[in-house]
XYZ file of C-alpha atoms in Angstrom:
368
model
C -46.278 181.792 216.269
C -43.160 180.258 215.205
C -40.842 180.719 218.551
C -37.193 179.093 216.364
C -36.817 178.331 213.563
C -37.271 174.106 213.194
C -34.610 171.603 210.955
C -35.984 169.569 208.159
C -33.177 166.848 209.260
C -31.874 164.332 207.378
C -33.932 160.810 208.472
C -34.609 157.832 207.103
C -37.655 155.673 205.065
C -36.164 152.929 206.587
C -39.411 151.062 208.392
C -40.406 147.802 209.905
C -43.683 149.110 212.208
C -47.491 148.223 210.549
C -48.519 150.022 207.192
C -50.660 152.956 207.025
C -53.385 152.923 204.506
C -53.585 156.487 202.649
C -56.348 157.972 200.401
C -55.462 160.911 198.220
C -57.529 163.407 198.178
C -57.741 164.523 193.894
C -55.444 163.614 191.205
C -54.531 166.831 189.607
C -50.796 167.878 189.194
C -50.070 168.436 193.015
C -51.684 164.668 193.466
C -50.221 162.570 191.093
C -46.799 164.545 190.494
C -46.385 166.079 194.119
C -47.478 163.118 196.700
C -48.819 159.723 195.172
C -45.290 159.185 193.895
C -43.926 159.749 197.407
C -46.436 157.922 198.852
C -45.856 154.579 197.193
C -42.190 155.037 198.053
C -42.167 154.912 201.834
C -41.771 151.986 203.735
C -44.349 151.911 205.841
C -47.205 154.422 203.893
C -49.692 151.789 201.250
C -51.060 154.469 198.327
C -55.122 152.859 199.023
C -57.109 155.662 197.461
C -57.275 157.971 195.325
C -60.673 160.760 194.995
C -61.368 162.524 192.035
C -64.219 163.246 190.415
C -62.835 162.801 186.467
C -63.136 159.558 184.868
C -59.496 160.433 182.994
C -58.384 160.832 186.651
C -59.058 157.640 187.206
C -58.297 155.688 185.015
C -54.521 157.233 185.298
C -54.373 156.381 188.711
C -55.547 152.930 188.455
C -52.972 152.349 185.713
C -50.529 153.570 188.402
C -51.273 152.305 190.820
C -52.830 149.352 190.047
C -55.209 147.550 193.046
C -55.922 151.122 194.352
C -59.588 151.898 195.420
C -60.739 154.847 193.850
C -63.566 157.038 194.203
C -65.894 159.863 192.385
C -66.487 161.908 195.420
C -65.413 162.613 199.250
C -68.735 161.132 200.796
C -67.895 157.800 199.122
C -64.224 157.908 201.360
C -65.930 159.787 204.026
C -68.335 156.653 204.159
C -64.845 153.991 204.106
C -63.071 155.883 206.227
C -62.957 152.817 208.323
C -59.801 151.608 205.762
C -57.869 154.260 206.391
C -55.942 155.825 208.689
C -54.659 159.239 207.084
C -55.551 161.689 204.257
C -54.129 163.621 202.324
C -55.989 167.175 200.495
C -54.464 168.370 197.687
C -57.689 170.496 195.983
C -58.113 173.151 194.447
C -56.881 175.829 197.355
C -60.301 177.388 198.793
C -61.556 173.720 199.544
C -58.274 172.689 201.948
C -60.262 173.606 204.974
C -63.269 172.145 204.799
C -62.199 168.475 203.118
C -59.475 168.723 206.250
C -61.990 169.472 208.661
C -64.420 166.634 207.736
C -61.326 164.119 207.035
C -60.104 165.126 211.041
C -64.138 164.559 211.308
C -63.957 161.092 210.064
C -60.748 159.709 211.975
C -58.117 159.868 209.774
C -54.347 161.516 210.304
C -54.252 164.331 207.099
C -52.192 165.866 205.154
C -53.192 169.678 203.810
C -51.216 171.025 200.478
C -49.840 174.774 200.620
C -51.943 177.040 201.276
C -53.105 174.973 204.987
C -55.699 177.447 204.642
C -56.208 181.413 202.752
C -56.855 182.998 206.444
C -55.300 182.749 209.907
C -58.217 182.282 211.485
C -59.211 179.352 209.479
C -55.865 177.336 210.264
C -55.731 177.990 214.242
C -59.479 176.726 213.972
C -58.551 173.511 211.821
C -55.325 172.933 214.220
C -58.133 173.828 217.333
C -60.586 170.919 216.047
C -57.363 168.472 215.159
C -55.690 169.036 218.750
C -59.545 168.833 220.972
C -59.800 164.943 218.324
C -56.046 164.244 219.471
C -55.882 163.402 216.014
C -52.224 164.197 213.653
C -53.147 167.578 211.111
C -49.631 168.238 209.319
C -48.595 170.632 206.259
C -47.104 169.201 202.509
C -44.221 172.116 202.874
C -42.357 170.082 200.232
C -39.600 173.038 199.375
C -37.479 172.588 203.338
C -36.168 169.237 201.827
C -35.078 170.897 198.315
C -30.935 169.793 197.760
C -29.975 174.198 197.875
C -31.903 174.710 201.695
C -30.427 171.926 202.999
C -26.974 172.776 201.806
C -27.060 176.312 203.208
C -28.920 175.114 206.837
C -26.109 173.228 206.864
C -23.923 176.711 206.137
C -25.898 178.665 208.192
C -25.657 175.394 211.143
C -22.006 175.165 210.694
C -21.933 179.065 211.041
C -19.135 178.822 207.654
C -21.338 182.541 206.614
C -21.275 183.544 210.374
C -24.351 186.488 211.018
C -26.414 186.098 208.475
C -27.432 189.190 207.710
C -29.721 189.086 204.223
C -31.091 186.407 202.819
C -32.202 187.004 199.523
C -35.234 184.112 197.465
C -36.027 183.797 194.176
C -38.886 181.509 192.414
C -39.122 182.880 189.269
C -40.003 182.342 185.738
C -41.528 183.090 182.539
C -44.978 182.459 181.990
C -46.590 185.663 180.029
C -49.231 183.944 178.179
C -51.459 183.216 182.360
C -52.908 179.617 182.132
C -56.824 180.032 181.573
C -57.562 178.218 185.070
C -58.186 178.980 189.044
C -54.690 178.891 189.791
C -53.375 181.910 187.931
C -57.033 184.498 185.970
C -58.886 183.455 189.097
C -59.509 185.852 191.601
C -57.807 186.060 195.313
C -60.435 185.271 197.771
C -60.546 181.896 195.972
C -56.143 181.321 196.497
C -55.505 182.067 193.850
C -52.339 184.665 193.064
C -48.510 183.611 193.303
C -48.660 184.601 197.168
C -50.644 182.450 197.884
C -48.970 179.601 195.613
C -45.163 180.583 195.891
C -45.073 182.316 198.795
C -46.062 180.009 201.429
C -42.452 178.461 199.934
C -40.244 181.775 200.328
C -42.019 182.638 203.748
C -41.675 178.939 205.466
C -37.793 178.598 204.058
C -37.497 182.085 205.530
C -39.062 181.321 208.843
C -36.853 177.803 209.142
C -33.873 180.189 208.752
C -34.379 183.206 210.522
C -37.475 182.583 212.880
C -39.880 184.490 213.549
C -40.858 187.882 210.919
C -41.709 191.312 212.978
C -42.128 193.707 210.484
C -43.347 193.439 206.331
C -43.659 195.743 203.244
C -44.621 193.918 200.011
C -45.135 195.280 196.838
C -48.434 192.544 194.867
C -48.361 193.064 191.163
C -51.447 192.169 188.693
C -49.392 192.831 185.148
C -50.521 190.458 182.546
C -53.571 190.857 180.889
C -56.560 189.020 182.166
C -54.842 187.534 185.551
C -56.354 188.767 189.121
C -54.505 187.634 191.302
C -51.324 188.969 191.988
C -47.887 187.942 188.911
C -45.084 189.239 190.848
C -44.081 190.044 193.929
C -41.933 191.450 196.383
C -42.132 190.992 200.629
C -39.103 191.614 202.307
C -39.256 190.979 205.441
C -37.342 191.780 209.187
C -36.732 188.798 211.460
C -37.175 189.595 215.269
C -33.678 188.320 215.056
C -32.838 191.443 213.158
C -32.323 189.705 209.560
C -33.465 190.760 206.698
C -35.469 188.512 204.301
C -35.936 190.064 200.384
C -38.219 187.435 198.692
C -39.316 187.500 194.753
C -41.865 185.103 193.423
C -42.896 185.966 189.934
C -44.397 184.958 186.579
C -42.458 187.229 184.002
C -38.801 186.850 185.054
C -37.265 187.120 181.400
C -33.504 186.550 183.307
C -33.864 184.829 186.393
C -32.575 186.133 189.073
C -29.908 183.997 192.060
C -32.698 181.088 193.542
C -30.465 182.099 196.838
C -27.891 184.850 197.497
C -27.230 185.197 201.487
C -24.517 187.804 202.573
C -22.791 186.618 206.165
C -19.854 188.710 208.215
C -17.448 186.787 206.966
C -19.150 184.971 203.781
C -21.891 184.721 201.159
C -23.268 181.658 199.775
C -25.033 181.787 196.095
C -26.924 179.382 194.403
C -28.321 179.250 190.622
C -32.016 177.037 189.165
C -34.892 175.015 190.655
C -34.401 171.990 192.614
C -34.609 168.865 190.612
C -36.909 166.804 192.076
C -39.953 168.787 190.566
C -38.184 168.340 187.082
C -38.075 164.216 187.363
C -41.387 163.884 189.672
C -42.980 165.887 186.384
C -41.367 162.939 184.179
C -42.672 160.147 185.647
C -39.378 159.556 188.020
C -39.476 158.519 191.637
C -37.460 158.327 194.962
C -36.715 154.946 194.112
C -34.586 155.932 191.708
C -30.592 155.470 192.852
C -29.590 158.893 192.363
C -32.415 160.514 192.918
C -32.038 164.675 194.581
C -28.212 164.297 193.911
C -27.080 167.709 192.510
C -24.195 167.883 189.562
C -21.141 169.374 190.662
C -21.781 171.708 187.635
C -24.944 172.854 189.963
C -23.414 173.480 193.322
C -23.452 176.771 194.321
C -20.679 178.954 195.653
C -19.559 179.540 199.118
C -16.678 182.727 200.325
C -16.089 186.270 198.620
C -15.365 187.078 195.260
C -12.110 187.159 194.432
C -12.205 183.639 196.743
C -15.406 181.395 195.464
C -15.443 177.600 195.964
C -18.012 175.523 194.631
C -20.045 173.724 197.951
C -21.071 169.737 198.215
C -24.745 170.260 197.515
C -26.618 168.070 200.345
C -29.310 165.217 198.925
C -32.998 166.867 197.754
C -35.230 164.086 199.656
C -38.601 164.736 199.428
C -39.863 161.604 200.467
C -38.773 162.468 204.109
C -41.353 164.790 204.566
C -43.434 161.726 204.373
C -41.483 159.286 206.333
C -42.502 162.241 208.976
C -45.819 161.809 208.583
C -45.265 157.547 209.136
C -43.989 158.480 211.699
C -46.100 160.758 213.964
C -49.316 159.111 212.781
C -47.810 155.765 213.417
C -45.894 156.212 216.512
C -46.571 159.239 217.659
C -43.072 161.328 216.858
C -42.925 164.668 216.462
C -45.169 166.224 213.333
C -42.795 167.033 210.391
C -43.926 170.680 209.862
C -45.980 171.660 213.012
C -48.751 173.392 211.401
C -48.179 176.836 214.086
C -45.059 177.484 212.311
C -47.069 177.596 208.310
C -50.237 179.904 210.491
C -47.130 182.731 211.214
C -46.545 181.618 207.314
C -49.681 183.144 207.254
C -49.152 185.806 209.179
C -46.739 186.958 206.880
C -49.301 185.881 203.778
C -52.406 188.341 205.657
C -49.526 190.585 206.290
C -48.076 191.191 202.667
C -51.445 191.957 201.370
C -51.970 195.059 204.018
C -48.649 196.686 203.350
C -49.237 196.357 199.597
C -53.341 197.873 199.928
C -51.755 200.889 202.099
C -48.261 200.894 200.792
C -46.296 200.593 204.071
C -44.136 198.933 206.654
C -46.688 196.021 208.691
C -46.442 193.794 211.794
C -47.921 190.875 211.591
C -51.113 190.167 213.144
C -50.898 187.195 216.551
C -53.042 185.656 218.057
């Protein structure tokens, strides 16, 4: 479990070392939008291969990244693994662990999209395998490089808020009709639902800011017609250091609350709306855009007390810094950008949330 919060840092993507070749497994929205453009943007990394069984996605990948090798199956990649140093797993949640395990055994460093695993047992076993093979294994927790999160991190580190006693964080959307895909209409057993989709982000941010979680209370519901997994979730976490985190995630929010509301004994900080990097990636932009990650002044958060509020200049969002960290960990032995033990604690919280919702009680996360 996590002993102390770990900051995301604001490094640099500049690099003068050897080029590392990356094979991206999966080219759905995750691979196409969240991984390929960032890998392509980081000096020292080369997006060299994409694995997808979809002919349409094979064509799309080849058009956007001319010269890459496209494999129709992971078996083809494993047979050719010597050409690559890093594999990125961006596939349906239930396949994360078996694909990561196979990639490690093929001699590759591995990045796994969130959720790292569906159980803490699987996550610990995978971490142990990477250690036994002396191979890099990390998890794509890009929301550590959200502009608003980096801004909040700075305010807490500077002591501007004083002692924070309550942290409120939301990922909310209005989607009253569920999409007919595994993520929204599938069962919890395959990793469907918001707790596995948005929960890893919200929990990871809370743990990084305020440390390990001592107790969990959860309300986990499925409201929409045809939905089997959760689409509306509330978590109340008590951190070992005393801060309470209240986390909301919903597909049925007709009016969204603030993204962050953070209460300290000196001041509070509130921000609205979502980090803009995702929307820009969806639109086909990338970190090479000159104003990448810049938050307009009109969207800055508010700091102070009611009647005495001021806008706070936002830090610059930087999802590409995750992959710069991967490059440095694999190529130069630097610390991981995201340590798996931190993410395992997040999975402990998710499992505790499910027990809490089932029993309607406050529960403690289970630790190894």
